[in-house]
PDB file of C-alpha atoms in Angstrom:
ATOM      1  CA  UNK A   1     -16.893  19.574   5.345  1.00 45.00           C
ATOM      2  CA  UNK A   2     -13.342  20.422   4.227  1.00 40.00           C
ATOM      3  CA  UNK A   3     -10.875  17.558   4.272  1.00 41.00           C
ATOM      4  CA  UNK A   4      -7.284  17.992   5.359  1.00 42.00           C
ATOM      5  CA  UNK A   5      -5.226  14.900   4.378  1.00 40.00           C
ATOM      6  CA  UNK A   6      -2.244  15.894   6.514  1.00 39.00           C
ATOM      7  CA  UNK A   7      -1.759  15.411  10.252  1.00 38.00           C
ATOM      8  CA  UNK A   8      -1.706  18.595  12.333  1.00 40.00           C
ATOM      9  CA  UNK A   9       1.125  18.346  14.838  1.00 37.00           C
ATOM     10  CA  UNK A  10       0.383  19.301  18.390  1.00 36.00           C
ATOM     11  CA  UNK A  11      -3.359  18.815  18.142  1.00 41.00           C
ATOM     12  CA  UNK A  12      -4.929  17.085  21.121  1.00 39.00           C
ATOM     13  CA  UNK A  13      -6.881  13.999  20.193  1.00 43.00           C
ATOM     14  CA  UNK A  14      -9.206  11.859  22.218  1.00 41.00           C
ATOM     15  CA  UNK A  15      -8.612   8.347  20.971  1.00 41.00           C
ATOM     16  CA  UNK A  16     -11.367   5.867  20.424  1.00 40.00           C
ATOM     17  CA  UNK A  17     -10.697   2.140  20.324  1.00 38.00           C
ATOM     18  CA  UNK A  18      -9.051   1.103  17.053  1.00 40.00           C
ATOM     19  CA  UNK A  19     -11.563   0.377  14.314  1.00 42.00           C
ATOM     20  CA  UNK A  20     -11.454  -3.003  12.596  1.00 40.00           C
ATOM     21  CA  UNK A  21      -9.684  -3.136   9.232  1.00 40.00           C
ATOM     22  CA  UNK A  22     -11.748  -1.377   6.594  1.00 38.00           C
ATOM     23  CA  UNK A  23     -12.530  -3.313   3.426  1.00 35.00           C
ATOM     24  CA  UNK A  24     -10.787  -1.775   0.461  1.00 37.00           C
ATOM     25  CA  UNK A  25      -8.463   0.317   2.577  1.00 38.00           C
ATOM     26  CA  UNK A  26      -5.242  -1.373   1.528  1.00 43.00           C
ATOM     27  CA  UNK A  27      -4.096  -1.221   5.138  1.00 42.00           C
ATOM     28  CA  UNK A  28      -4.133  -3.844   7.863  1.00 52.00           C
ATOM     29  CA  UNK A  29      -5.723  -1.565  10.512  1.00 86.00           C
ATOM     30  CA  UNK A  30      -7.516   1.747  10.806  1.00 89.00           C
ATOM     31  CA  UNK A  31      -7.661   3.708  14.063  1.00 91.00           C
ATOM     32  CA  UNK A  32     -10.174   6.519  14.408  1.00 92.00           C
ATOM     33  CA  UNK A  33      -9.360   9.259  16.907  1.00 91.00           C
ATOM     34  CA  UNK A  34     -12.053  11.743  17.919  1.00 92.00           C
ATOM     35  CA  UNK A  35     -11.108  15.238  19.013  1.00 89.00           C
ATOM     36  CA  UNK A  36     -13.272  17.778  20.851  1.00 87.00           C
ATOM     37  CA  UNK A  37     -11.027  20.523  19.414  1.00 86.00           C
ATOM     38  CA  UNK A  38     -11.871  19.581  15.852  1.00 85.00           C
ATOM     39  CA  UNK A  39     -14.944  21.303  14.490  1.00 80.00           C
ATOM     40  CA  UNK A  40     -14.941  20.695  10.736  1.00 81.00           C
ATOM     41  CA  UNK A  41     -11.685  19.163   9.518  1.00 86.00           C
ATOM     42  CA  UNK A  42     -10.865  15.498   8.985  1.00 89.00           C
ATOM     43  CA  UNK A  43      -7.287  14.328   8.486  1.00 88.00           C
ATOM     44  CA  UNK A  44      -5.400  11.050   8.178  1.00 87.00           C
ATOM     45  CA  UNK A  45      -1.841   9.761   8.193  1.00 86.00           C
ATOM     46  CA  UNK A  46       0.073   6.491   8.202  1.00 81.00           C
ATOM     47  CA  UNK A  47       1.578   5.333  11.484  1.00 78.00           C
ATOM     48  CA  UNK A  48       3.605   2.182  10.951  1.00 69.00           C
ATOM     49  CA  UNK A  49       1.331  -0.520   9.580  1.00 71.00           C
ATOM     50  CA  UNK A  50      -1.898   1.298  10.367  1.00 82.00           C
ATOM     51  CA  UNK A  51      -3.782   4.406   9.299  1.00 88.00           C
ATOM     52  CA  UNK A  52      -4.922   7.001  11.839  1.00 90.00           C
ATOM     53  CA  UNK A  53      -7.994   9.073  10.929  1.00 91.00           C
ATOM     54  CA  UNK A  54      -8.700  12.192  13.023  1.00 90.00           C
ATOM     55  CA  UNK A  55     -12.320  13.370  13.162  1.00 91.00           C
ATOM     56  CA  UNK A  56     -14.482  15.800  15.208  1.00 91.00           C
ATOM     57  CA  UNK A  57     -15.848  14.223  18.391  1.00 89.00           C
ATOM     58  CA  UNK A  58     -19.464  15.089  17.496  1.00 89.00           C
ATOM     59  CA  UNK A  59     -19.409  13.103  14.240  1.00 89.00           C
ATOM     60  CA  UNK A  60     -21.935  10.246  13.899  1.00 90.00           C
ATOM     61  CA  UNK A  61     -20.914   6.621  13.247  1.00 91.00           C
ATOM     62  CA  UNK A  62     -22.208   6.849   9.669  1.00 90.00           C
ATOM     63  CA  UNK A  63     -20.223  10.048   9.028  1.00 90.00           C
ATOM     64  CA  UNK A  64     -17.168   8.421  10.589  1.00 90.00           C
ATOM     65  CA  UNK A  65     -17.342   5.449   8.203  1.00 89.00           C
ATOM     66  CA  UNK A  66     -17.868   7.709   5.183  1.00 89.00           C
ATOM     67  CA  UNK A  67     -14.897   9.917   6.089  1.00 89.00           C
ATOM     68  CA  UNK A  68     -12.661   6.923   6.818  1.00 89.00           C
ATOM     69  CA  UNK A  69     -13.246   5.713   3.243  1.00 85.00           C
ATOM     70  CA  UNK A  70     -12.712   9.224   1.814  1.00 86.00           C
ATOM     71  CA  UNK A  71      -9.416   9.711   3.665  1.00 86.00           C
ATOM     72  CA  UNK A  72      -8.119   6.238   2.814  1.00 84.00           C
ATOM     73  CA  UNK A  73      -8.745   7.007  -0.851  1.00 79.00           C
ATOM     74  CA  UNK A  74      -6.961  10.369  -0.523  1.00 81.00           C
ATOM     75  CA  UNK A  75      -3.914   8.794   1.119  1.00 80.00           C
ATOM     76  CA  UNK A  76      -3.762   6.056  -1.517  1.00 75.00           C
ATOM     77  CA  UNK A  77      -3.928   8.674  -4.279  1.00 69.00           C
ATOM     78  CA  UNK A  78      -1.117  10.694  -2.688  1.00 72.00           C
ATOM     79  CA  UNK A  79       1.071   7.623  -2.241  1.00 67.00           C
ATOM     80  CA  UNK A  80       0.525   6.438  -5.783  1.00 60.00           C
ATOM     81  CA  UNK A  81       2.044   9.694  -7.106  1.00 59.00           C
ATOM     82  CA  UNK A  82       5.356   9.084  -5.355  1.00 63.00           C
ATOM     83  CA  UNK A  83       7.959   7.212  -7.385  1.00 68.00           C
ATOM     84  CA  UNK A  84      10.836   5.716  -5.431  1.00 75.00           C
ATOM     85  CA  UNK A  85      14.340   5.917  -6.854  1.00 82.00           C
ATOM     86  CA  UNK A  86      16.579   2.832  -6.933  1.00 85.00           C
ATOM     87  CA  UNK A  87      18.325   3.785  -3.666  1.00 88.00           C
ATOM     88  CA  UNK A  88      14.968   4.334  -1.931  1.00 89.00           C
ATOM     89  CA  UNK A  89      13.732   1.033  -3.350  1.00 91.00           C
ATOM     90  CA  UNK A  90      16.790  -0.777  -1.934  1.00 93.00           C
ATOM     91  CA  UNK A  91      16.277   0.843   1.482  1.00 93.00           C
ATOM     92  CA  UNK A  92      12.615  -0.131   1.396  1.00 92.00           C
ATOM     93  CA  UNK A  93      13.528  -3.741   0.563  1.00 95.00           C
ATOM     94  CA  UNK A  94      15.950  -3.824   3.493  1.00 95.00           C
ATOM     95  CA  UNK A  95      13.256  -2.529   5.860  1.00 95.00           C
ATOM     96  CA  UNK A  96      10.697  -5.037   4.563  1.00 96.00           C
ATOM     97  CA  UNK A  97      13.175  -7.894   4.972  1.00 96.00           C
ATOM     98  CA  UNK A  98      13.685  -6.945   8.622  1.00 96.00           C
ATOM     99  CA  UNK A  99       9.965  -6.429   9.227  1.00 95.00           C
ATOM    100  CA  UNK A 100       8.607  -9.576   7.562  1.00 96.00           C
ATOM    101  CA  UNK A 101      11.506 -11.981   6.948  1.00 96.00           C
ATOM    102  CA  UNK A 102      13.580 -11.463  10.105  1.00 95.00           C
ATOM    103  CA  UNK A 103      16.235  -9.704   8.007  1.00 95.00           C
ATOM    104  CA  UNK A 104      17.294 -12.985   6.414  1.00 96.00           C
ATOM    105  CA  UNK A 105      16.818 -11.802   2.806  1.00 95.00           C
ATOM    106  CA  UNK A 106      19.747  -9.562   1.899  1.00 95.00           C
ATOM    107  CA  UNK A 107      19.697  -8.462  -1.738  1.00 95.00           C
ATOM    108  CA  UNK A 108      22.894  -7.139  -3.279  1.00 95.00           C
ATOM    109  CA  UNK A 109      20.898  -4.799  -5.550  1.00 95.00           C
ATOM    110  CA  UNK A 110      17.298  -3.657  -5.989  1.00 95.00           C
ATOM    111  CA  UNK A 111      16.341  -1.559  -9.016  1.00 94.00           C
ATOM    112  CA  UNK A 112      13.641  -0.604 -11.498  1.00 93.00           C
ATOM    113  CA  UNK A 113      13.845  -2.037 -15.018  1.00 92.00           C
ATOM    114  CA  UNK A 114      11.909  -1.249 -18.190  1.00 90.00           C
ATOM    115  CA  UNK A 115      12.299  -4.613 -19.941  1.00 90.00           C
ATOM    116  CA  UNK A 116       9.823  -6.602 -17.809  1.00 86.00           C
ATOM    117  CA  UNK A 117       6.400  -6.411 -19.400  1.00 82.00           C
ATOM    118  CA  UNK A 118       5.102  -9.861 -18.473  1.00 86.00           C
ATOM    119  CA  UNK A 119       6.344  -9.990 -14.862  1.00 90.00           C
ATOM    120  CA  UNK A 120       6.011  -7.549 -11.988  1.00 93.00           C
ATOM    121  CA  UNK A 121       9.358  -8.493 -10.537  1.00 94.00           C
ATOM    122  CA  UNK A 122      12.201 -10.972 -10.765  1.00 94.00           C
ATOM    123  CA  UNK A 123      15.248 -11.977  -8.816  1.00 92.00           C
ATOM    124  CA  UNK A 124      18.455 -13.908  -9.356  1.00 93.00           C
ATOM    125  CA  UNK A 125      19.176 -15.683  -6.047  1.00 92.00           C
ATOM    126  CA  UNK A 126      22.750 -16.558  -7.038  1.00 91.00           C
ATOM    127  CA  UNK A 127      23.545 -12.865  -7.523  1.00 93.00           C
ATOM    128  CA  UNK A 128      21.146 -11.540  -4.869  1.00 93.00           C
ATOM    129  CA  UNK A 129      19.684  -9.080  -7.372  1.00 95.00           C
ATOM    130  CA  UNK A 130      16.042  -7.969  -7.481  1.00 96.00           C
ATOM    131  CA  UNK A 131      14.424  -6.144 -10.385  1.00 96.00           C
ATOM    132  CA  UNK A 132      10.973  -4.529 -10.368  1.00 95.00           C
ATOM    133  CA  UNK A 133       8.999  -3.638 -13.474  1.00 93.00           C
ATOM    134  CA  UNK A 134       8.625   0.087 -14.102  1.00 90.00           C
ATOM    135  CA  UNK A 135       4.894  -0.632 -14.568  1.00 89.00           C
ATOM    136  CA  UNK A 136       4.612  -0.770 -10.749  1.00 90.00           C
ATOM    137  CA  UNK A 137       5.601   2.889 -10.488  1.00 86.00           C
ATOM    138  CA  UNK A 138       2.567   4.912  -9.468  1.00 80.00           C
ATOM    139  CA  UNK A 139       0.764   1.927  -7.944  1.00 84.00           C
ATOM    140  CA  UNK A 140      -0.133   2.007  -4.217  1.00 84.00           C
ATOM    141  CA  UNK A 141       2.804   1.484  -1.870  1.00 86.00           C
ATOM    142  CA  UNK A 142       1.346  -1.710  -0.397  1.00 89.00           C
ATOM    143  CA  UNK A 143       1.383  -3.263  -3.896  1.00 91.00           C
ATOM    144  CA  UNK A 144       5.041  -2.326  -4.482  1.00 92.00           C
ATOM    145  CA  UNK A 145       5.846  -3.634  -1.001  1.00 94.00           C
ATOM    146  CA  UNK A 146       4.131  -6.939  -1.783  1.00 95.00           C
ATOM    147  CA  UNK A 147       6.211  -7.420  -4.948  1.00 96.00           C
ATOM    148  CA  UNK A 148       9.366  -6.563  -3.003  1.00 97.00           C
ATOM    149  CA  UNK A 149       8.521  -9.053  -0.247  1.00 97.00           C
ATOM    150  CA  UNK A 150       7.688 -11.651  -2.929  1.00 96.00           C
ATOM    151  CA  UNK A 151      11.099 -11.235  -4.545  1.00 96.00           C
ATOM    152  CA  UNK A 152      12.880 -11.078  -1.174  1.00 97.00           C
ATOM    153  CA  UNK A 153      11.247 -14.390  -0.268  1.00 96.00           C
ATOM    154  CA  UNK A 154      12.683 -15.860  -3.488  1.00 95.00           C
ATOM    155  CA  UNK A 155      16.168 -15.114  -2.175  1.00 95.00           C
ATOM    156  CA  UNK A 156      15.346 -17.589   0.606  1.00 95.00           C
ATOM    157  CA  UNK A 157      13.154 -20.061  -1.308  1.00 94.00           C
ATOM    158  CA  UNK A 158      13.642 -20.130  -5.112  1.00 87.00           C
ATOM    159  CA  UNK A 159      10.370 -21.827  -6.161  1.00 88.00           C
ATOM    160  CA  UNK A 160       6.673 -21.259  -5.437  1.00 90.00           C
ATOM    161  CA  UNK A 161       6.165 -24.228  -3.125  1.00 92.00           C
ATOM    162  CA  UNK A 162       4.493 -24.310   0.309  1.00 94.00           C
ATOM    163  CA  UNK A 163       7.596 -22.934   2.075  1.00 94.00           C
ATOM    164  CA  UNK A 164       7.591 -19.901  -0.198  1.00 94.00           C
ATOM    165  CA  UNK A 165       3.897 -19.089   0.385  1.00 93.00           C
ATOM    166  CA  UNK A 166       4.374 -19.608   4.112  1.00 94.00           C
ATOM    167  CA  UNK A 167       6.981 -16.837   4.068  1.00 94.00           C
ATOM    168  CA  UNK A 168       4.588 -14.515   2.237  1.00 92.00           C
ATOM    169  CA  UNK A 169       1.912 -15.034   4.877  1.00 92.00           C
ATOM    170  CA  UNK A 170       3.971 -12.727   7.105  1.00 94.00           C
ATOM    171  CA  UNK A 171       3.059  -9.787   4.839  1.00 95.00           C
ATOM    172  CA  UNK A 172      -0.499  -8.801   5.886  1.00 93.00           C
ATOM    173  CA  UNK A 173      -1.539  -7.274   2.542  1.00 91.00           C
ATOM    174  CA  UNK A 174      -0.587 -10.201   0.303  1.00 92.00           C
ATOM    175  CA  UNK A 175      -4.136 -11.122  -0.677  1.00 92.00           C
ATOM    176  CA  UNK A 176      -5.190  -7.538  -1.347  1.00 91.00           C
ATOM    177  CA  UNK A 177      -2.065  -6.743  -3.366  1.00 91.00           C
ATOM    178  CA  UNK A 178      -2.479  -9.887  -5.463  1.00 91.00           C
ATOM    179  CA  UNK A 179      -6.097  -8.910  -6.116  1.00 91.00           C
ATOM    180  CA  UNK A 180      -5.009  -5.424  -7.186  1.00 88.00           C
ATOM    181  CA  UNK A 181      -2.429  -6.788  -9.632  1.00 91.00           C
ATOM    182  CA  UNK A 182      -4.880  -9.354 -11.006  1.00 90.00           C
ATOM    183  CA  UNK A 183      -7.328  -6.497 -11.611  1.00 87.00           C
ATOM    184  CA  UNK A 184      -4.664  -4.529 -13.505  1.00 83.00           C
ATOM    185  CA  UNK A 185      -3.902  -7.561 -15.699  1.00 85.00           C
ATOM    186  CA  UNK A 186      -7.606  -8.157 -16.352  1.00 82.00           C
ATOM    187  CA  UNK A 187      -8.163  -4.486 -17.240  1.00 78.00           C
ATOM    188  CA  UNK A 188      -5.271  -4.598 -19.709  1.00 73.00           C
ATOM    189  CA  UNK A 189      -6.942  -7.491 -21.505  1.00 72.00           C
ATOM    190  CA  UNK A 190     -10.326  -5.780 -21.858  1.00 60.00           C
ATOM    191  CA  UNK A 191     -11.149  -4.501 -25.334  1.00 59.00           C
ATOM    192  CA  UNK A 192     -10.905  -0.751 -25.602  1.00 49.00           C
ATOM    193  CA  UNK A 193     -14.215   1.006 -26.298  1.00 47.00           C
ATOM    194  CA  UNK A 194     -14.289   3.312 -29.299  1.00 49.00           C
ATOM    195  CA  UNK A 195     -14.287   7.001 -28.475  1.00 46.00           C
ATOM    196  CA  UNK A 196     -17.673   8.680 -28.507  1.00 40.00           C
ATOM    197  CA  UNK A 197     -18.392  10.552 -31.696  1.00 41.00           C
ATOM    198  CA  UNK A 198     -19.500  14.171 -31.388  1.00 39.00           C
ATOM    199  CA  UNK A 199     -23.149  14.642 -32.321  1.00 37.00           C
TER     200      UNK A 199
END
């Protein structure tokens, strides 16, 4: 069955009830919409804080679950290839502040830096500046968003006490993003296997 990762405008969909969040999706909700017009194609797109997956109406529950996972992986791969510029990063931080921190965190600057190899991000509350490590470039958007929200929260609460973590609870992908970053750190520490020798 060919997969089409882009949404086809104007297509009539028959919506099913939203599916529960899918483990490993990196999103807070997945909605599956069945369409009698669709015969073979499956597509998916982001709509706010959820992912919409469009499938043929005749598809079985097992096929639905398999294609949901396939399309989530495709979207994540597409998103990981996009690298935001500093101006886009600042606009994203502003949007995240409004969405999760009631707009109270107002950074004066948000930019990528190449001199942070032991931290994913940092901020200077007195200056209102936020810096993200270039190592985050190419990672899924929800991971970059988590680091941005983390640093935005530091503009409001400098330390890592209970008040700080309470602020981060507003971001629904905190636990998943932290797990992703912990996995990256763990992978970096693994010994590299020698290359296979040709026989």
